[in-house]
Amino acid sequence: MYNTHITKAFDKTASWLAARTLFDKQTICMGIYYDFQEITPSHKRRYDAAFTIPNHITEGTEDIGIQNVEGGQYAFSRIEVDQTNENSFEHAIIEMNRAFDYMYSTWLPGSMYELDDKPCLEFYLSPKDADEIVIEAYIPVKPL
């Protein structure tokens, strides 16, 4: 479900980047989450609203942290939703949650992989004014 607290966290982080003129064409918006929605109540889920930044930025502020995201193997699903009305983004988030559910409940048990002990990732790949919303949902995996 669409979460206004997460939206506020993205807005706060984006404002921090904008105040430091850190946005450019390579900036990617991403979500990093540490808890499963089926297990952890929404008010207790840990989530980082994040953006890629240049490597020379190594320190944040009191309420904005800097972190490196560990690489590795990930299974992913790409979600593409036409941006036709004001509810399109919420629809894209619902589709992303369905993609995560499918990867966990259907794909993973039948694959040759198991979950790795790293956070899941969401990459928001389209600008706000694009005709289409593109999101990629990643779960960390390792061979059985």
C-alpha positions as a LaTeX table, in Angstrom:
\begin{tabular}{lrrr}
\hline
Residue & $x$ (\AA) & $y$ (\AA) & $z$ (\AA) \\
\hline
Met1 & 0.00 & 0.00 & 0.00 \\
Tyr2 & 1.09 & 3.54 & $-0.73$ \\
Asn3 & 2.76 & 5.08 & 2.33 \\
Thr4 & 2.72 & 8.85 & 2.92 \\
His5 & 5.57 & 8.58 & 5.46 \\
Ile6 & 7.81 & 7.18 & 2.74 \\
Thr7 & 6.77 & 9.99 & 0.39 \\
Lys8 & 7.70 & 12.54 & 3.04 \\
Ala9 & 11.09 & 10.85 & 3.53 \\
Phe10 & 11.75 & 11.04 & $-0.22$ \\
Asp11 & 10.71 & 14.70 & $-0.28$ \\
Lys12 & 13.04 & 15.49 & 2.62 \\
Thr13 & 15.95 & 13.66 & 1.01 \\
Ala14 & 15.29 & 15.26 & $-2.37$ \\
Ser15 & 15.25 & 18.71 & $-0.75$ \\
Trp16 & 18.63 & 17.96 & 0.85 \\
Leu17 & 20.08 & 17.01 & $-2.54$ \\
Ala18 & 18.52 & 20.02 & $-4.27$ \\
Ala19 & 19.91 & 22.44 & $-1.66$ \\
Arg20 & 23.38 & 21.10 & $-2.48$ \\
Thr21 & 22.78 & 21.00 & $-6.27$ \\
Leu22 & 23.48 & 17.26 & $-6.33$ \\
Phe23 & 20.77 & 16.29 & $-8.83$ \\
Asp24 & 21.94 & 15.49 & $-12.34$ \\
Lys25 & 20.84 & 13.24 & $-15.22$ \\
Gln26 & 22.51 & 10.22 & $-13.60$ \\
Thr27 & 20.73 & 10.59 & $-10.24$ \\
Ile28 & 18.57 & 7.57 & $-9.48$ \\
Cys29 & 15.82 & 7.51 & $-6.87$ \\
Met30 & 15.76 & 4.29 & $-4.88$ \\
Gly31 & 14.15 & 2.69 & $-1.87$ \\
Ile32 & 16.02 & 0.36 & 0.46 \\
Tyr33 & 13.90 & $-1.76$ & 2.73 \\
Tyr34 & 14.79 & $-4.18$ & 5.44 \\
Asp35 & 11.48 & $-5.80$ & 6.46 \\
Phe36 & 8.84 & $-7.95$ & 4.78 \\
Gln37 & 5.39 & $-6.42$ & 4.46 \\
Glu38 & 3.73 & $-9.77$ & 5.24 \\
Ile39 & 5.58 & $-10.04$ & 8.56 \\
Thr40 & 6.25 & $-6.52$ & 9.83 \\
Pro41 & 3.41 & $-4.04$ & 10.44 \\
Ser42 & 3.74 & $-0.93$ & 8.27 \\
His43 & 4.42 & 1.38 & 11.23 \\
Lys44 & 7.44 & $-0.76$ & 12.24 \\
Arg45 & 9.05 & $-1.29$ & 8.82 \\
Arg46 & 12.54 & 0.06 & 8.29 \\
Tyr47 & 12.99 & 1.87 & 4.98 \\
Asp48 & 15.56 & 4.26 & 3.55 \\
Ala49 & 14.47 & 6.81 & 0.95 \\
Ala50 & 17.61 & 7.26 & $-1.11$ \\
Phe51 & 19.19 & 8.81 & $-4.18$ \\
Thr52 & 22.48 & 8.08 & $-5.85$ \\
Ile53 & 25.03 & 10.84 & $-5.31$ \\
Pro54 & 28.56 & 11.57 & $-6.53$ \\
Asn55 & 31.31 & 9.53 & $-4.83$ \\
His56 & 33.00 & 12.61 & $-3.39$ \\
Ile57 & 30.02 & 13.24 & $-1.07$ \\
Thr58 & 30.90 & 11.20 & 2.01 \\
Glu59 & 29.11 & 12.95 & 4.87 \\
Gly60 & 25.47 & 13.72 & 5.44 \\
Thr61 & 23.85 & 15.77 & 8.16 \\
Glu62 & 22.12 & 14.98 & 11.43 \\
Asp63 & 19.02 & 13.60 & 9.70 \\
Ile64 & 20.39 & 12.60 & 6.26 \\
Gly65 & 22.87 & 9.74 & 6.15 \\
Ile66 & 25.22 & 8.55 & 3.44 \\
Gln67 & 25.60 & 4.83 & 2.78 \\
Asn68 & 26.99 & 2.47 & 0.16 \\
Val69 & 24.64 & $-0.18$ & $-1.17$ \\
Glu70 & 26.28 & $-3.57$ & $-1.33$ \\
Gly71 & 26.29 & $-5.27$ & $-4.71$ \\
Gly72 & 25.65 & $-8.91$ & $-5.40$ \\
Gln73 & 23.07 & $-11.08$ & $-7.11$ \\
Tyr74 & 19.48 & $-9.90$ & $-7.23$ \\
Ala75 & 16.34 & $-11.19$ & $-8.87$ \\
Phe76 & 14.27 & $-8.34$ & $-10.23$ \\
Ser77 & 10.99 & $-7.43$ & $-11.81$ \\
Arg78 & 10.36 & $-4.38$ & $-13.98$ \\
Ile79 & 7.07 & $-2.55$ & $-13.54$ \\
Glu80 & 5.81 & $-0.19$ & $-16.25$ \\
Val81 & 2.58 & 1.75 & $-15.75$ \\
Asp82 & 1.17 & 4.44 & $-18.05$ \\
Gln83 & 0.95 & 7.74 & $-16.23$ \\
Thr84 & $-2.62$ & 8.53 & $-17.23$ \\
Asn85 & $-4.09$ & 10.03 & $-14.07$ \\
Glu86 & $-3.32$ & 11.16 & $-10.53$ \\
Asn87 & $-3.58$ & 7.57 & $-9.21$ \\
Ser88 & $-1.01$ & 6.12 & $-11.62$ \\
Phe89 & 1.86 & 6.25 & $-9.12$ \\
Glu90 & $-0.21$ & 4.51 & $-6.45$ \\
His91 & $-1.13$ & 1.87 & $-9.04$ \\
Ala92 & 2.57 & 1.41 & $-9.87$ \\
Ile93 & 3.35 & 0.91 & $-6.16$ \\
Ile94 & 0.59 & $-1.73$ & $-5.92$ \\
Glu95 & 2.06 & $-3.49$ & $-8.98$ \\
Met96 & 5.53 & $-3.33$ & $-7.43$ \\
Asn97 & 4.22 & $-4.95$ & $-4.23$ \\
Arg98 & 2.61 & $-7.67$ & $-6.37$ \\
Ala99 & 5.95 & $-8.22$ & $-8.09$ \\
Phe100 & 7.69 & $-8.61$ & $-4.74$ \\
Asp101 & 4.97 & $-11.01$ & $-3.57$ \\
Tyr102 & 5.37 & $-13.09$ & $-6.75$ \\
Met103 & 9.16 & $-13.24$ & $-6.45$ \\
Tyr104 & 8.94 & $-14.33$ & $-2.79$ \\
Ser105 & 6.01 & $-16.75$ & $-2.95$ \\
Thr106 & 6.21 & $-18.23$ & $-6.46$ \\
Trp107 & 9.53 & $-17.60$ & $-8.20$ \\
Leu108 & 11.98 & $-18.04$ & $-5.31$ \\
Pro109 & 10.69 & $-21.43$ & $-4.00$ \\
Gly110 & 10.99 & $-22.92$ & $-7.51$ \\
Ser111 & 14.35 & $-21.36$ & $-8.33$ \\
Met112 & 17.88 & $-22.47$ & $-7.61$ \\
Tyr113 & 18.30 & $-19.53$ & $-5.22$ \\
Glu114 & 17.55 & $-18.51$ & $-1.66$ \\
Leu115 & 17.31 & $-15.07$ & $-0.09$ \\
Asp116 & 20.58 & $-13.40$ & 0.76 \\
Asp117 & 20.94 & $-11.38$ & 3.98 \\
Lys118 & 20.79 & $-7.92$ & 2.41 \\
Pro119 & 18.02 & $-5.38$ & 1.97 \\
Cys120 & 15.63 & $-5.36$ & $-0.96$ \\
Leu121 & 15.86 & $-2.48$ & $-3.40$ \\
Glu122 & 13.43 & $-0.40$ & $-5.45$ \\
Phe123 & 14.69 & 1.74 & $-8.33$ \\
Tyr124 & 12.42 & 4.52 & $-9.58$ \\
Leu125 & 13.70 & 5.05 & $-13.10$ \\
Ser126 & 11.35 & 7.57 & $-14.71$ \\
Pro127 & 11.21 & 11.32 & $-14.15$ \\
Lys128 & 8.01 & 12.71 & $-12.58$ \\
Asp129 & 6.86 & 14.25 & $-15.88$ \\
Ala130 & 7.33 & 11.05 & $-17.95$ \\
Asp131 & 4.44 & 9.38 & $-19.78$ \\
Glu132 & 5.26 & 6.09 & $-18.10$ \\
Ile133 & 6.24 & 5.13 & $-14.55$ \\
Val134 & 9.09 & 2.62 & $-14.50$ \\
Ile135 & 10.10 & 0.87 & $-11.27$ \\
Glu136 & 12.42 & $-2.09$ & $-10.77$ \\
Ala137 & 11.99 & $-4.27$ & $-7.67$ \\
Tyr138 & 15.04 & $-6.28$ & $-6.52$ \\
Ile139 & 15.36 & $-9.11$ & $-4.00$ \\
Pro140 & 18.85 & $-10.27$ & $-2.93$ \\
Val141 & 19.56 & $-13.90$ & $-3.77$ \\
Lys142 & 22.36 & $-16.43$ & $-3.54$ \\
Pro143 & 22.67 & $-19.92$ & $-5.04$ \\
Leu144 & 21.34 & $-22.82$ & $-2.97$ \\
\hline
\end{tabular}
